[in-house]
Short mmCIF file of C-alpha atoms in Angstrom, two decimals:
data_model
loop_
_atom_site.label_atom_id
_atom_site.label_comp_id
_atom_site.label_asym_id
_atom_site.label_seq_id
_atom_site.Cartn_x
_atom_site.Cartn_y
_atom_site.Cartn_z
CA MET A 1 81.88 185.58 -48.11
CA LYS A 2 82.44 188.44 -48.77
CA ASN A 3 81.95 191.73 -46.19
CA GLN A 4 78.84 193.01 -47.51
CA GLU A 5 83.06 196.70 -47.56
CA GLU A 6 83.98 193.98 -50.24
CA VAL A 7 80.38 192.96 -52.60
CA ASP A 8 80.67 194.06 -56.63
CA LEU A 9 77.77 195.23 -57.06
CA TYR A 10 78.22 194.08 -60.61
CA ARG A 11 80.29 191.14 -61.05
CA ASP A 12 79.31 189.77 -57.60
CA THR A 13 75.29 190.02 -56.59
CA TYR A 14 73.15 188.48 -59.30
CA VAL A 15 73.54 192.67 -61.48
CA ARG A 16 75.97 190.21 -63.83
CA TYR A 17 73.52 187.62 -65.34
CA LEU A 18 72.32 191.15 -67.32
CA GLY A 19 75.93 190.96 -68.94
CA TYR A 20 74.66 187.17 -70.47
CA ALA A 21 71.26 189.09 -71.18
CA ASN A 22 73.23 188.53 -75.17
CA GLU A 23 73.45 184.71 -74.48
CA VAL A 24 69.08 184.81 -73.80
CA GLY A 25 68.72 186.05 -76.96
CA GLU A 26 71.47 183.93 -78.56
CA ALA A 27 68.93 180.55 -77.49
CA PHE A 28 66.50 182.39 -78.51
CA ARG A 29 67.81 183.47 -81.79
CA SER A 30 66.14 180.50 -84.08
CA LEU A 31 62.70 181.78 -82.94
CA VAL A 32 62.27 184.95 -82.00
CA PRO A 33 62.97 187.80 -84.72
CA LYS A 34 66.83 189.21 -84.95
CA SER A 35 65.41 192.79 -83.09
CA ILE A 36 65.23 190.97 -80.58
CA VAL A 37 68.24 189.14 -80.70
CA TRP A 38 69.93 192.09 -80.77
CA PHE A 39 68.26 193.92 -78.20
CA SER A 40 69.65 191.23 -75.45
CA TYR A 41 73.57 192.96 -76.61
CA ALA A 42 72.42 196.09 -76.35
CA VAL A 43 70.88 195.07 -72.08
CA SER A 44 73.93 193.53 -72.42
CA SER A 45 76.56 196.14 -73.76
CA GLY A 46 74.68 198.48 -71.43
CA TYR A 47 76.06 196.39 -68.53
CA VAL A 48 79.20 196.79 -69.32
CA LEU A 49 79.43 200.59 -69.58
CA ALA A 50 77.37 200.94 -66.58
CA ASP A 51 79.93 198.53 -64.49
CA THR A 52 82.58 201.01 -66.84
CA VAL A 53 81.70 203.73 -65.47
CA HIS A 54 81.56 202.47 -62.11
CA LYS A 55 84.94 201.69 -61.90
CA GLY A 56 86.35 204.30 -63.12
CA THR A 57 84.09 207.36 -60.92
CA HIS A 58 85.29 204.65 -58.08
CA VAL A 59 88.94 205.83 -58.47
CA TYR A 60 88.19 209.17 -58.96
CA LYS A 61 86.49 209.80 -56.95
CA VAL A 62 89.10 207.86 -53.37
CA ASP A 63 92.81 208.11 -55.61
CA THR A 64 93.62 211.75 -54.23
CA SER A 65 97.27 211.24 -56.41
CA SER A 66 99.42 212.79 -58.88
CA GLN A 67 98.24 209.63 -60.68
CA ARG A 68 94.28 209.46 -60.74
CA ASN A 69 94.17 210.00 -64.69
CA LYS A 70 96.03 207.74 -65.36
CA ASN A 71 94.88 205.33 -62.64
CA VAL A 72 90.73 206.45 -64.21
CA LEU A 73 91.89 205.27 -67.74
CA LEU A 74 94.29 201.92 -66.55
CA SER A 75 90.91 201.14 -64.15
CA THR A 76 87.70 201.95 -66.90
CA SER A 77 89.57 200.41 -69.59
CA ASP A 78 90.85 196.97 -67.51
CA THR A 79 87.00 196.72 -67.34
CA LEU A 80 85.70 197.36 -69.92
CA ILE A 81 88.04 194.37 -71.86
CA TRP A 82 86.52 192.27 -69.10
CA GLN A 83 83.85 192.94 -69.47
CA ALA A 84 83.22 193.45 -73.61
CA PHE A 85 85.35 189.51 -72.93
CA ALA A 86 83.92 187.93 -70.52
CA SER A 87 80.35 189.43 -70.35
CA ILE A 88 79.43 190.10 -74.25
CA ILE A 89 82.14 188.53 -76.84
CA VAL A 90 83.31 184.58 -75.39
CA PRO A 91 79.99 183.33 -74.15
CA GLY A 92 77.83 185.25 -77.11
CA PHE A 93 80.00 183.50 -79.42
CA THR A 94 79.36 180.39 -77.50
CA ILE A 95 75.90 179.94 -77.16
CA ASN A 96 75.22 181.02 -80.96
CA ARG A 97 77.57 178.46 -82.04
CA ILE A 98 76.43 175.98 -79.30
CA CYS A 99 72.90 176.36 -80.41
CA ALA A 100 73.87 176.30 -84.26
CA ALA A 101 75.40 172.79 -83.27
CA VAL A 102 72.21 171.86 -82.09
CA GLN A 103 70.27 172.63 -85.00
CA PHE A 104 73.56 171.37 -87.77
CA ALA A 105 72.08 167.89 -85.96
CA GLN A 106 69.27 168.25 -85.82
CA ARG A 107 69.25 168.59 -90.07
CA LYS A 108 70.70 165.11 -90.11
CA SER A 109 67.93 163.47 -87.66
CA THR A 110 65.39 161.58 -88.38
CA ASN A 111 63.24 162.02 -85.23
CA VAL A 112 60.36 163.95 -85.92
CA VAL A 113 60.51 165.24 -82.31
CA LEU A 114 64.30 166.02 -81.87
CA ARG A 115 63.52 167.81 -85.12
CA LYS A 116 62.20 170.95 -83.01
CA PRO A 117 62.73 174.20 -83.84
CA TRP A 118 62.99 174.78 -79.69
CA ILE A 119 65.62 172.12 -78.37
CA SER A 120 68.33 174.27 -79.84
CA THR A 121 66.82 177.10 -77.29
CA ILE A 122 66.32 174.26 -74.32
CA VAL A 123 70.27 173.65 -74.60
CA GLY A 124 71.66 177.10 -75.40
CA LEU A 125 69.69 178.23 -72.01
CA VAL A 126 70.46 174.91 -70.38
CA SER A 127 74.42 175.56 -71.29
CA ILE A 128 74.60 179.08 -69.91
CA PRO A 129 75.38 178.15 -66.85
CA PHE A 130 77.94 176.01 -67.31
CA ILE A 131 80.15 178.22 -69.30
CA ILE A 132 79.57 181.36 -66.76
CA HIS A 133 83.31 180.66 -64.67
CA PRO A 134 84.50 178.76 -66.68
CA ILE A 135 85.10 181.75 -69.09
CA ASP A 136 85.22 184.77 -66.42
CA HIS A 137 88.26 182.82 -64.64
CA ALA A 138 89.88 182.05 -68.52
CA VAL A 139 89.64 186.54 -69.71
CA GLU A 140 90.61 186.70 -66.25
CA ARG A 141 93.90 184.60 -66.10
CA THR A 142 94.13 185.88 -69.72
CA MET A 143 93.50 189.51 -68.94
CA ASP A 144 96.17 189.02 -66.30
CA ILE A 145 98.63 187.49 -68.71
CA THR A 146 98.74 190.16 -71.47
CA TYR A 147 96.65 193.16 -70.74
CA ARG A 148 97.37 193.83 -66.89
CA LYS A 149 101.08 192.08 -67.02
CA TYR A 150 101.50 195.13 -69.93
CA THR A 151 100.18 197.96 -68.26
CA GLY A 152 101.47 196.74 -64.64
CA TYR A 153 97.49 197.20 -63.53
CA HIS A 154 95.41 194.53 -61.49
CA PRO A 155 92.12 195.27 -60.12
CA LYS A 156 92.38 193.73 -57.37
CA ALA A 157 95.77 195.35 -55.91
CA PRO A 158 95.83 198.33 -54.87
CA LEU A 159 96.78 201.12 -56.68
CA CYS A 160 98.99 204.19 -55.29
CA GLY A 161 96.64 203.80 -51.27
CA ILE A 162 93.81 202.87 -52.48
CA LYS A 163 91.42 199.93 -52.53
CA HIS A 164 89.15 198.17 -55.26
CA GLU A 165 85.95 197.33 -54.46
#
């Protein structure tokens, strides 16, 4: 268990689930107006931007080195890229396709009960807990072998003597 100092508000608490609001929107896409789905993306995007600003502000406050501006840029860009893929792009696409596959199967089904429009919503909602951690880990590994390898930056590594949250 992490101690209180090491807890990242945006990744280690229930606040993390705000990043998945768009998956809920995608699950309900067949039942609600598109404006509700787009609103769910706005909530997720707000979460992503809040974490990005939080990480950048933290580095700006604690880094007193001559590389502070560069470190702020690296921290914010790393957070923005990670969050965009781990919270919005990959999970939103995944839930969208899961629900689309269910709807496709429903159209082929002759069972009246299985053709109910809310079935794809339930399957989408139930899928969310199963996709969260695998996607987070896959994005983390991908960032490690691409962007982070290229920039030499890693959010968990000390940067100019500062400790990251």
